[in-house]
Amino acid sequence: MEPIYAEESARHAQPLPLIPTPDRYAAIRSATESLCAPLSAEDAALQSMPDASPAKWHLAHTSWFFETFVLGPAVPGYRAPCAAYHHLFNSYYQSVGTPFLRPRRGLLSRPSFDEVVAYRRHVDAGMTDLLATPDIALRSGLLAVIELGLQHEQQHQELLLTDVKHLFFQNPLRPSYRVGAQTPGAAAVPEQSWREHPGGIARIGYDGPGFSFDNERPRHRRLLEPFALASRLVTNGEWMAFMADGGYERPEFWLSDGFDTARAGGWCAPLYWERGDGGWQLFTLSGMQRVCPEAPVCHVSAYEADAFARWAGARLPGEDEWEILAAGVAVEGNFVERGLLHPTSAGGEGDALRQLFGDVWEWTRSPYGPYPGYQPPAGALGEYNGKFMANQSVLRGGSCATAQAHLRASYRNFFPPSARWQFSGVRLARDLR
Amino acid sequence: MEPIYAEESARHAQPLPLIPTPDRYAAIRSATESLCAPLSAEDAALQSMPDASPAKWHLAHTSWFFETFVLGPAVPGYRAPCAAYHHLFNSYYQSVGTPFLRPRRGLLSRPSFDEVVAYRRHVDAGMTDLLATPDIALRSGLLAVIELGLQHEQQHQELLLTDVKHLFFQNPLRPSYRVGAQTPGAAAVPEQSWREHPGGIARIGYDGPGFSFDNERPRHRRLLEPFALASRLVTNGEWMAFMADGGYERPEFWLSDGFDTARAGGWCAPLYWERGDGGWQLFTLSGMQRVCPEAPVCHVSAYEADAFARWAGARLPGEDEWEILAAGVAVEGNFVERGLLHPTSAGGEGDALRQLFGDVWEWTRSPYGPYPGYQPPAGALGEYNGKFMANQSVLRGGSCATAQAHLRASYRNFFPPSARWQFSGVRLARDLR
Amino acid sequence: MEPIYAEESARHAQPLPLIPTPDRYAAIRSATESLCAPLSAEDAALQSMPDASPAKWHLAHTSWFFETFVLGPAVPGYRAPCAAYHHLFNSYYQSVGTPFLRPRRGLLSRPSFDEVVAYRRHVDAGMTDLLATPDIALRSGLLAVIELGLQHEQQHQELLLTDVKHLFFQNPLRPSYRVGAQTPGAAAVPEQSWREHPGGIARIGYDGPGFSFDNERPRHRRLLEPFALASRLVTNGEWMAFMADGGYERPEFWLSDGFDTARAGGWCAPLYWERGDGGWQLFTLSGMQRVCPEAPVCHVSAYEADAFARWAGARLPGEDEWEILAAGVAVEGNFVERGLLHPTSAGGEGDALRQLFGDVWEWTRSPYGPYPGYQPPAGALGEYNGKFMANQSVLRGGSCATAQAHLRASYRNFFPPSARWQFSGVRLARDLR
Amino acid sequence: MEPIYAEESARHAQPLPLIPTPDRYAAIRSATESLCAPLSAEDAALQSMPDASPAKWHLAHTSWFFETFVLGPAVPGYRAPCAAYHHLFNSYYQSVGTPFLRPRRGLLSRPSFDEVVAYRRHVDAGMTDLLATPDIALRSGLLAVIELGLQHEQQHQELLLTDVKHLFFQNPLRPSYRVGAQTPGAAAVPEQSWREHPGGIARIGYDGPGFSFDNERPRHRRLLEPFALASRLVTNGEWMAFMADGGYERPEFWLSDGFDTARAGGWCAPLYWERGDGGWQLFTLSGMQRVCPEAPVCHVSAYEADAFARWAGARLPGEDEWEILAAGVAVEGNFVERGLLHPTSAGGEGDALRQLFGDVWEWTRSPYGPYPGYQPPAGALGEYNGKFMANQSVLRGGSCATAQAHLRASYRNFFPPSARWQFSGVRLARDLR
């Protein structure tokens, strides 16, 4: 597969504010389409479960976002190519209409893939004109919404990959999304060590000059007790030790909801694992592969992560603990630009904090909620994040399917604790003293 | 749309046994593909409900049938193009393996539409060779299975249409399957009159020289009481009178299961009807149209048909009553070859029995069961019909989506009494004296 | 347990019309209460599943029937003790109001058991007065409804027992309803032989002077092909041979719906069977007992009965075949009056038809439907039977929980083919020639 | 109804450690039975939903607790009266066996109410002997478990009331639990004012000499931003203003999960509210009553509470905010000892913090989780609280169904945010500056 963000791969941190220049707009939009290159129109139309969406729907919805929140309000006389799209590709914004029901997104053979691409072209033309407007730099509110649209597009790039992976796994043919690419062998992993922190009052949340989501704001104070964070992610090998010790059958390690969920779902290993003749295998975007003991465990729910931590005599990190230690680390790692689309082992030596960024999203023990003083934006965009602040857990750090420039130490991802189809893994923490 | 069986359209009855000649094989197989001509690969991949299948699956399954029951057993060294198809495209034959679960048929973006067409080509090549074998005429058992495969293919042609119609109806865009064709205006319908029958002992079931399904055999005696059959189908106009009289809300007309089903489903009109500004409209394979009062009502369940009949002071016919009166009537009517894909009004004058064949399948009051002395075939093909003889009602006469040469007076179709997505309608009957 | 119909136990057939005399009214009403003698108020209040009702509800509903259809219409100024009972104890009569939802019958701790008994007293007082009216014998329509009320009461007596049995089985304590009674040892069973019938035109249905339900009428002609009926019921021993031969796992014996139902329910033996240390045991109204190989199999669904018959190279009887052979046999057997409340072995010698009446209801292959010319009564009582004529199978012959005087050769019981909690068993049949 | 804790009603705070003296044991145990005085055995046997339990089950389970965790381990040769109780009355302790499934608790007519009372007597005899042991005061671990058993019993006293209320509401007769008692008229409520707090580092959690649950420990530091807490609870009158303003229909006030839950459940008012001829009525343990505008709103979910707060321009309090202001307030209020079993209005004048304790549990915005350094106890009692720390929200302050001596400022109750059948209400909070 071609690199999807050629111009960004070299970048490490985020020194300057992101600005939605025409080039950046074009690069991010075309990256979404690059992700669809290995897909047929059929692949792009199917929906494997209510939580996932067809690739085609992601393509259309991200365009709907620019149309609804940028072109419609900002371009006099803008005409949508099809009035029905306003309903079909609204995800969950009640303030701007009635969204088409999520579990029915896989019933739309029309508009066709090609029509959706044409829709993207239509929106792109409008956006390109708008971005070329002479006074655009003066309209900071508009630029902020455009930037939000680009960040939103990057979020859906990741979802597009996780949703295709889930779809392909339903097919007994086990199709491979990524054809002809080599998956590098995993390096030996260093011993897990503990990075300690003395606690005290510290600040988390974003207040820099660049983009951030509303849920990362305001930056605020936290009081921490002394703690330690593991130097690397939990590996498949360690997970197999948990399984071998009866981890999935012993209720003493589990939250009650978690144990019920695991039993109801017949869980006895991470999602995508299958027992084969030669041992455990797992499904990847490159097809079935042997489970590599050195690679980080992936596709586990927060319930499993929590049970593993208890078994290991540790706990999951708080999102504040994670952010405070991550704040000083460069945002580098196995992101989508590397093209592996699968987590890989930590490698290296010494006890530096590894893999904080990329590879797998790291479950925290923090329920997803508002920061002190949090205010959602006025209007429909206030529905972007705030209304989901119940029954979800925070994940941190990005994954092998995340765009590198999309990530920050303060970035908060969130999913229900039962979710497994994201690239989600585990880093341990523990109390000190 | 092109006529799908050019060479058959002129044929009326079934004077001679059908023989699976190479030409007939080719005509029927290509007819299936003609039905897919208006469909994109995306259209063909989606599944709207567990009862329906993707068009692509119908294409593959009918080929699987020839492969499994003809080529595999009869052609030494026959090789299937993909071993997994044996599982994926098995509908319900437990004797030859574990079928892929029906509600998951819509999760298969692979094999692609093109790959499925290639699979058809592979099977067709094998079948063409086999049918050209010099001694083929001597292998009557084999010919019988091939003929069964062709009849099976014709059944799936009809299902392909009903399933596409159901899928397209889920889409708020209300796509049209049949583009550019004219739907002829409906003619005035004659008054309904009653064709009487004195009762007595009569024979039903098939024992002629041509093809029949096992469930039509053996031909056997029935004792009938005097009865009368309506001269034509119930119309939309009559159905609207039923609705206006509170038909859907008054439990006194309904079977208990029927009333519960109607309430749970929110039924207040036939499937595909929608109240518009200018009155009732209905969804057809040519898109939304005004409800034509003269046309036969269609897409009603057996529960609704039964309630209507009770409201009308009549009852549904028994399948034996229907067959005995239909036996003397030419198998002519609005079949799939006519290309309307929608029932049309009876037209004409006088009180001849009209519309017995084509237009809509007619619900009977007969539960689907074995005829006296019925024996399913030995082996897996014994699963074809016999194992469904519970909780289903018999329908007779074929529809606007049925191939004309596929039909007979003795033909027994069957669906659960709650099913509405077939082209199913109503003809009344009543006791005499 | 005391005999519940002392004055009726000696009676065998039904030589004269039943008349709802005050004595008969009192005997049948008190029999219902006798059945509750072993129950606590708690036992009588609980509901184990939506298909079953609390014993207390049966007590109340049967009184509601007399109140609604007899006292209300016939006694000027009759006052119901509680207006809400009209709603609470309506089973399914939509014409007289909105029934309280069946699955919620187990949520009614009030009225208390004692209040329900007081309600019965109130109704009984009204009925006793009415039956003592001088001109009552002249009001034949009224007498017919009263007789219907008594027959209805007897139906609920049986349901009360089957529902208590199902409830007690949910309790790990496995309570015994029938305490201190001896279950007689089972006698050896004679070989199964076949009673042949030459077929031809015969009449079934009731047209005698006594009571019958509307669904047994009109008496009408049937055309039968030659058949044979097994001389006795299928035994537990024979059923265990079916199980040992993989009967529950082999789809070739099963209807498709039946196999799916069996798999979804995890069926591997009749309901109430449990594998114990010393072999199979079953739950009875006298508690857990060893499975007696000679006793008739019981608590099997029509699906299982049908699969067993296919395994045995036979089939289930038609209800007409059954009735024609049963018409000449005295209505004697192991009925509720004997107090066993469990089927017992056939005993005896020779090849007479045994056990046609009592022991277990015998599944037929006949879907429950209207006889030719059937008309339900006008008004609400038309809902008694007619509206259930879909998706049910006919059973014949009564069981060890049926009142003997309640039964006739023409009596039609009906349940969905998946039902197992009635005392239902199997007699085989086969085609001749 | 008699006061259930005569000797405790006068007590206000909790000056000294609670000790499980024989008198206290007897008083608390008999209080549970006093709560059952208005119930028949039938009332006590029924279960209205999987979340609720029959009263009889509460009686038995609380005894099982003493038997399993005290008598079994501490009394050599202790014999349980029935081995099966160990299974039947285990709520959720996986470490000591397999609990009987919660949704099936309403299927147990046996053991009878009287047998369960006898079981209580048996356990009480054992406990009384044990508490009279000379050296008991030396066995502090044992005393701690006994005290936990008493606190556990008090929790089930409240659940018994909420579960009976829910059960009675299912019955169209709307039975009254509390007969003959007067509900005092509601006093006028003072204006809501705001009690401010400057924020900073404060401590919450329990570290006193008395009893506390593990989830209240350890006492630890919190960093608070400046906030204000409303001086009283939200009233029915204020809630009706929310309803009149479209509160239940306007998604902008709601969390996404909350809005979906409300729509799926058809919520348009608090649980137990019904629109009558003369306006809104609500079901209480004293039967149906008019909604009193001055009384606190009750039986709302956390979702509704959160939506109301957003509508009101406020938010729910954090549990730490609540505790810090409550720490200085006497634990007095409308508790179960007062016998009203219904919240009442605040009354009084001035802007003191009112109703912090009693009346209704107050939803907080805090997800239920472990305090920093939390460790569940070793062994089965570690399952008491810790394993429920997911998907639940914390409530504070106790209700009109809580025992006064059971409550503390640090007490943490928890329920899923969708739960409505507890006595749960709302106090507003807001950020300062």
CSV table of C-alpha atoms in Angstrom, one decimal, chain B residues 90-370:
chain,number,residue,atom,x,y,z
B,90,ASN,CA,-25.2,-24.3,0.7
B,91,SER,CA,-28.7,-23.1,1.6
B,92,TYR,CA,-30.1,-25.7,4.0
B,93,TYR,CA,-28.9,-29.1,3.0
B,94,GLN,CA,-27.6,-30.6,6.2
B,95,SER,CA,-26.9,-33.9,4.6
B,96,VAL,CA,-24.1,-32.5,2.5
B,97,GLY,CA,-22.4,-30.3,5.1
B,98,THR,CA,-23.0,-27.3,7.4
B,99,PRO,CA,-24.8,-24.5,5.6
B,100,PHE,CA,-23.4,-20.9,6.1
B,101,LEU,CA,-25.9,-19.2,8.3
B,102,ARG,CA,-28.7,-17.5,6.3
B,103,PRO,CA,-28.8,-14.2,8.2
B,104,ARG,CA,-25.1,-13.8,7.4
B,105,ARG,CA,-25.4,-14.0,3.6
B,106,GLY,CA,-25.2,-10.3,3.4
B,107,LEU,CA,-21.7,-10.2,5.0
B,108,LEU,CA,-19.9,-11.7,1.9
B,109,SER,CA,-18.3,-9.0,-0.2
B,110,ARG,CA,-16.1,-11.8,-1.5
B,111,PRO,CA,-16.3,-13.6,-3.8
B,112,SER,CA,-17.1,-10.6,-5.8
B,113,PHE,CA,-19.9,-10.4,-8.3
B,114,ASP,CA,-17.5,-11.0,-11.1
B,115,GLU,CA,-16.0,-14.0,-9.3
B,116,VAL,CA,-19.5,-15.4,-8.9
B,117,VAL,CA,-20.2,-14.9,-12.6
B,118,ALA,CA,-17.0,-16.7,-13.3
B,119,TYR,CA,-18.2,-19.5,-11.0
B,120,ARG,CA,-21.3,-19.7,-13.1
B,121,ARG,CA,-19.2,-19.9,-16.2
B,122,HIS,CA,-17.2,-22.8,-14.7
B,123,VAL,CA,-20.3,-24.7,-13.8
B,124,ASP,CA,-21.9,-23.9,-17.1
B,125,ALA,CA,-18.9,-25.3,-18.9
B,126,GLY,CA,-19.1,-28.5,-17.0
B,127,MET,CA,-22.8,-28.8,-17.5
B,128,THR,CA,-22.6,-28.1,-21.2
B,129,ASP,CA,-20.0,-30.8,-21.6
B,130,LEU,CA,-22.1,-33.2,-19.6
B,131,LEU,CA,-25.3,-32.4,-21.6
B,132,ALA,CA,-23.3,-33.1,-24.8
B,133,THR,CA,-22.3,-36.5,-23.6
B,134,PRO,CA,-23.6,-39.1,-26.1
B,135,ASP,CA,-25.3,-41.4,-23.7
B,136,ILE,CA,-26.9,-38.7,-21.6
B,137,ALA,CA,-30.4,-39.5,-22.8
B,138,LEU,CA,-30.0,-42.9,-21.1
B,139,ARG,CA,-29.2,-41.6,-17.7
B,140,SER,CA,-32.7,-40.7,-16.7
B,141,GLY,CA,-31.9,-40.3,-13.0
B,142,LEU,CA,-29.2,-37.8,-13.8
B,143,LEU,CA,-31.5,-35.9,-16.2
B,144,ALA,CA,-34.1,-35.7,-13.5
B,145,VAL,CA,-31.7,-34.0,-11.2
B,146,ILE,CA,-30.6,-31.6,-13.9
B,147,GLU,CA,-34.2,-30.8,-14.6
B,148,LEU,CA,-34.7,-30.2,-10.9
B,149,GLY,CA,-31.7,-27.9,-11.0
B,150,LEU,CA,-33.4,-25.8,-13.8
B,151,GLN,CA,-36.7,-25.7,-11.9
B,152,HIS,CA,-34.7,-24.7,-8.8
B,153,GLU,CA,-33.0,-21.9,-10.8
B,154,GLN,CA,-36.4,-20.6,-11.9
B,155,GLN,CA,-37.6,-20.5,-8.3
B,156,HIS,CA,-34.6,-18.4,-7.3
B,157,GLN,CA,-35.2,-16.1,-10.3
B,158,GLU,CA,-38.5,-15.1,-8.6
B,159,LEU,CA,-36.8,-14.8,-5.2
B,160,LEU,CA,-34.1,-12.7,-6.6
B,161,LEU,CA,-36.8,-10.2,-7.7
B,162,THR,CA,-38.7,-10.2,-4.5
B,163,ASP,CA,-35.5,-9.9,-2.5
B,164,VAL,CA,-34.2,-6.9,-4.6
B,165,LYS,CA,-37.6,-5.2,-4.2
B,166,HIS,CA,-37.4,-5.6,-0.5
B,167,LEU,CA,-33.9,-4.3,-0.4
B,168,PHE,CA,-34.6,-1.3,-2.5
B,169,PHE,CA,-37.6,-0.4,-0.3
B,170,GLN,CA,-35.3,-0.1,2.7
B,171,ASN,CA,-33.5,2.8,0.9
B,172,PRO,CA,-35.1,6.2,1.3
B,173,LEU,CA,-34.0,6.9,-2.3
B,174,ARG,CA,-36.6,4.3,-3.4
B,175,PRO,CA,-34.5,3.1,-6.3
B,176,SER,CA,-36.2,1.7,-9.4
B,177,TYR,CA,-35.1,-1.7,-10.6
B,178,ARG,CA,-36.9,-1.4,-13.9
B,179,VAL,CA,-35.9,1.8,-15.6
B,180,GLY,CA,-37.5,3.4,-18.6
B,181,ALA,CA,-40.3,0.9,-19.0
B,182,GLN,CA,-43.9,1.9,-19.1
B,183,THR,CA,-46.5,0.4,-16.8
B,184,PRO,CA,-49.7,0.1,-18.8
B,185,GLY,CA,-52.8,1.7,-17.4
B,186,ALA,CA,-55.1,-0.7,-15.6
B,187,ALA,CA,-58.3,-1.7,-17.3
B,188,ALA,CA,-61.7,-1.6,-15.6
B,189,VAL,CA,-62.3,-4.8,-13.7
B,190,PRO,CA,-65.5,-6.9,-14.2
B,191,GLU,CA,-67.8,-7.5,-11.3
B,192,GLN,CA,-66.7,-10.5,-9.2
B,193,SER,CA,-68.9,-13.5,-9.9
B,194,TRP,CA,-68.7,-17.0,-8.5
B,195,ARG,CA,-67.7,-20.2,-10.3
B,196,GLU,CA,-69.6,-23.0,-8.6
B,197,HIS,CA,-68.5,-26.6,-8.1
B,198,PRO,CA,-70.8,-29.4,-6.9
B,199,GLY,CA,-68.2,-31.1,-4.8
B,200,GLY,CA,-67.6,-34.9,-4.8
B,201,ILE,CA,-64.5,-37.0,-5.2
B,202,ALA,CA,-61.9,-35.5,-7.4
B,203,ARG,CA,-58.2,-36.0,-8.0
B,204,ILE,CA,-55.4,-33.5,-7.4
B,205,GLY,CA,-51.7,-33.7,-7.7
B,206,TYR,CA,-49.4,-34.3,-10.7
B,207,ASP,CA,-49.0,-37.6,-12.6
B,208,GLY,CA,-48.3,-36.4,-16.1
B,209,PRO,CA,-45.2,-37.0,-18.2
B,210,GLY,CA,-43.5,-33.7,-17.4
B,211,PHE,CA,-41.6,-32.3,-14.4
B,212,SER,CA,-43.2,-31.9,-11.1
B,213,PHE,CA,-41.9,-31.4,-7.6
B,214,ASP,CA,-42.1,-34.2,-5.0
B,215,ASN,CA,-44.6,-32.2,-3.0
B,216,GLU,CA,-47.2,-32.4,-5.9
B,217,ARG,CA,-47.2,-36.1,-5.8
B,218,PRO,CA,-48.8,-38.6,-5.6
B,219,ARG,CA,-51.9,-37.7,-7.4
B,220,HIS,CA,-54.7,-38.7,-5.1
B,221,ARG,CA,-58.4,-38.4,-4.4
B,222,ARG,CA,-60.0,-35.7,-2.5
B,223,LEU,CA,-63.6,-35.4,-1.2
B,224,LEU,CA,-64.9,-31.9,-1.7
B,225,GLU,CA,-68.1,-30.3,-0.4
B,226,PRO,CA,-69.9,-28.0,-2.8
B,227,PHE,CA,-68.1,-24.6,-3.1
B,228,ALA,CA,-67.7,-21.6,-5.3
B,229,LEU,CA,-64.5,-19.7,-6.3
B,230,ALA,CA,-64.4,-16.0,-7.1
B,231,SER,CA,-64.0,-15.2,-10.8
B,232,ARG,CA,-61.1,-12.8,-10.2
B,233,LEU,CA,-58.6,-11.5,-7.6
B,234,VAL,CA,-59.4,-9.1,-4.9
B,235,THR,CA,-58.5,-5.6,-6.0
B,236,ASN,CA,-56.8,-2.7,-4.3
B,237,GLY,CA,-60.1,-0.8,-4.4
B,238,GLU,CA,-61.8,-3.6,-2.4
B,239,TRP,CA,-58.8,-3.7,0.0
B,240,MET,CA,-59.2,0.1,0.6
B,241,ALA,CA,-62.8,-0.5,1.5
B,242,PHE,CA,-61.7,-3.1,4.1
B,243,MET,CA,-59.2,-0.6,5.5
B,244,ALA,CA,-61.8,2.1,5.6
B,245,ASP,CA,-64.1,-0.2,7.5
B,246,GLY,CA,-61.4,-0.6,10.2
B,247,GLY,CA,-60.3,-3.9,8.9
B,248,TYR,CA,-56.8,-3.7,10.5
B,249,GLU,CA,-58.2,-2.7,13.9
B,250,ARG,CA,-61.1,-5.0,14.4
B,251,PRO,CA,-60.0,-8.2,16.0
B,252,GLU,CA,-63.2,-10.0,15.1
B,253,PHE,CA,-61.9,-10.6,11.6
B,254,TRP,CA,-58.6,-11.9,12.5
B,255,LEU,CA,-56.9,-15.1,13.6
B,256,SER,CA,-55.3,-14.5,17.0
B,257,ASP,CA,-51.7,-14.9,15.8
B,258,GLY,CA,-52.5,-12.7,12.8
B,259,PHE,CA,-53.8,-9.9,14.9
B,260,ASP,CA,-50.8,-10.0,17.2
B,261,THR,CA,-48.5,-10.0,14.3
B,262,ALA,CA,-50.3,-7.1,12.7
B,263,ARG,CA,-50.2,-5.1,15.9
B,264,ALA,CA,-46.5,-5.9,16.6
B,265,GLY,CA,-45.6,-4.8,13.0
B,266,GLY,CA,-47.8,-1.7,13.0
B,267,TRP,CA,-49.6,-3.0,9.9
B,268,CYS,CA,-52.3,-0.7,8.6
B,269,ALA,CA,-52.1,-1.5,4.8
B,270,PRO,CA,-50.3,-4.0,2.6
B,271,LEU,CA,-46.5,-4.0,2.6
B,272,TYR,CA,-45.0,-1.3,0.3
B,273,TRP,CA,-48.0,1.0,0.7
B,274,GLU,CA,-47.3,4.5,1.9
B,275,ARG,CA,-49.6,7.3,2.5
B,276,GLY,CA,-48.7,10.3,0.4
B,277,ASP,CA,-50.1,13.7,-0.2
B,278,GLY,CA,-52.4,12.6,-3.0
B,279,GLY,CA,-53.5,9.3,-1.3
B,280,TRP,CA,-51.9,5.9,-1.1
B,281,GLN,CA,-48.9,5.0,-3.1
B,282,LEU,CA,-47.0,1.8,-3.4
B,283,PHE,CA,-43.4,0.8,-4.1
B,284,THR,CA,-42.9,-1.3,-7.2
B,285,LEU,CA,-39.9,-2.5,-9.1
B,286,SER,CA,-40.5,0.6,-11.2
B,287,GLY,CA,-40.4,2.9,-8.2
B,288,MET,CA,-43.2,4.6,-6.3
B,289,GLN,CA,-46.6,4.6,-8.1
B,290,ARG,CA,-50.2,5.6,-7.1
B,291,VAL,CA,-52.2,2.7,-5.9
B,292,CYS,CA,-54.4,1.6,-8.8
B,293,PRO,CA,-57.9,0.6,-7.5
B,294,GLU,CA,-58.4,-1.9,-10.3
B,295,ALA,CA,-55.2,-3.8,-9.9
B,296,PRO,CA,-55.1,-6.9,-7.7
B,297,VAL,CA,-54.0,-6.3,-4.1
B,298,CYS,CA,-50.5,-7.6,-3.6
B,299,HIS,CA,-47.9,-8.1,-0.8
B,300,VAL,CA,-50.4,-9.1,1.9
B,301,SER,CA,-49.8,-11.9,4.3
B,302,ALA,CA,-52.1,-15.0,4.7
B,303,TYR,CA,-53.2,-13.4,8.0
B,304,GLU,CA,-54.4,-10.3,6.2
B,305,ALA,CA,-55.9,-12.4,3.4
B,306,ASP,CA,-57.9,-14.4,5.9
B,307,ALA,CA,-59.1,-11.4,7.8
B,308,PHE,CA,-60.2,-9.7,4.5
B,309,ALA,CA,-62.1,-12.8,3.5
B,310,ARG,CA,-63.9,-13.0,6.8
B,311,TRP,CA,-64.8,-9.3,6.5
B,312,ALA,CA,-66.1,-10.0,3.0
B,313,GLY,CA,-68.3,-12.8,4.3
B,314,ALA,CA,-66.2,-15.4,2.4
B,315,ARG,CA,-63.2,-17.5,3.0
B,316,LEU,CA,-59.9,-18.5,1.4
B,317,PRO,CA,-60.0,-21.4,-1.0
B,318,GLY,CA,-58.7,-24.8,-0.2
B,319,GLU,CA,-55.7,-25.8,-2.3
B,320,ASP,CA,-57.7,-28.7,-3.7
B,321,GLU,CA,-60.6,-26.5,-4.6
B,322,TRP,CA,-58.3,-24.2,-6.4
B,323,GLU,CA,-56.5,-26.9,-8.3
B,324,ILE,CA,-59.6,-28.7,-9.5
B,325,LEU,CA,-61.0,-25.5,-11.1
B,326,ALA,CA,-57.6,-24.4,-12.4
B,327,ALA,CA,-56.8,-27.8,-14.0
B,328,GLY,CA,-58.9,-27.0,-17.0
B,329,VAL,CA,-57.5,-23.5,-17.6
B,330,ALA,CA,-54.5,-22.6,-19.8
B,331,VAL,CA,-51.4,-21.5,-17.9
B,332,GLU,CA,-51.5,-18.0,-19.3
B,333,GLY,CA,-51.3,-14.6,-17.7
B,334,ASN,CA,-49.1,-11.9,-16.4
B,335,PHE,CA,-45.8,-13.8,-15.9
B,336,VAL,CA,-42.3,-12.6,-15.7
B,337,GLU,CA,-41.9,-12.9,-19.4
B,338,ARG,CA,-44.3,-10.0,-19.9
B,339,GLY,CA,-41.7,-7.9,-18.1
B,340,LEU,CA,-44.2,-5.8,-16.0
B,341,LEU,CA,-43.0,-7.2,-12.7
B,342,HIS,CA,-46.3,-6.0,-11.2
B,343,PRO,CA,-49.8,-7.3,-11.1
B,344,THR,CA,-52.3,-5.8,-13.4
B,345,SER,CA,-56.1,-5.7,-13.5
B,346,ALA,CA,-58.2,-8.5,-14.9
B,347,GLY,CA,-59.8,-6.7,-17.8
B,348,GLY,CA,-62.2,-8.4,-20.1
B,349,GLU,CA,-65.9,-9.2,-19.6
B,350,GLY,CA,-68.1,-12.1,-18.6
B,351,ASP,CA,-67.6,-14.4,-15.7
B,352,ALA,CA,-64.8,-16.6,-16.8
B,353,LEU,CA,-62.2,-17.5,-14.1
B,354,ARG,CA,-59.5,-14.9,-14.6
B,355,GLN,CA,-56.0,-14.4,-13.3
B,356,LEU,CA,-55.7,-17.9,-12.0
B,357,PHE,CA,-52.1,-17.9,-13.3
B,358,GLY,CA,-49.7,-15.0,-13.0
B,359,ASP,CA,-50.2,-11.6,-11.4
B,360,VAL,CA,-50.1,-12.8,-7.7
B,361,TRP,CA,-49.7,-16.0,-5.8
B,362,GLU,CA,-53.0,-16.8,-4.2
B,363,TRP,CA,-53.1,-17.7,-0.5
B,364,THR,CA,-55.1,-20.8,0.3
B,365,ARG,CA,-56.4,-21.9,3.6
B,366,SER,CA,-54.5,-25.1,3.3
B,367,PRO,CA,-51.6,-25.7,5.6
B,368,TYR,CA,-48.6,-27.0,3.7
B,369,GLY,CA,-48.4,-30.7,4.3
B,370,PRO,CA,-47.6,-34.0,2.7
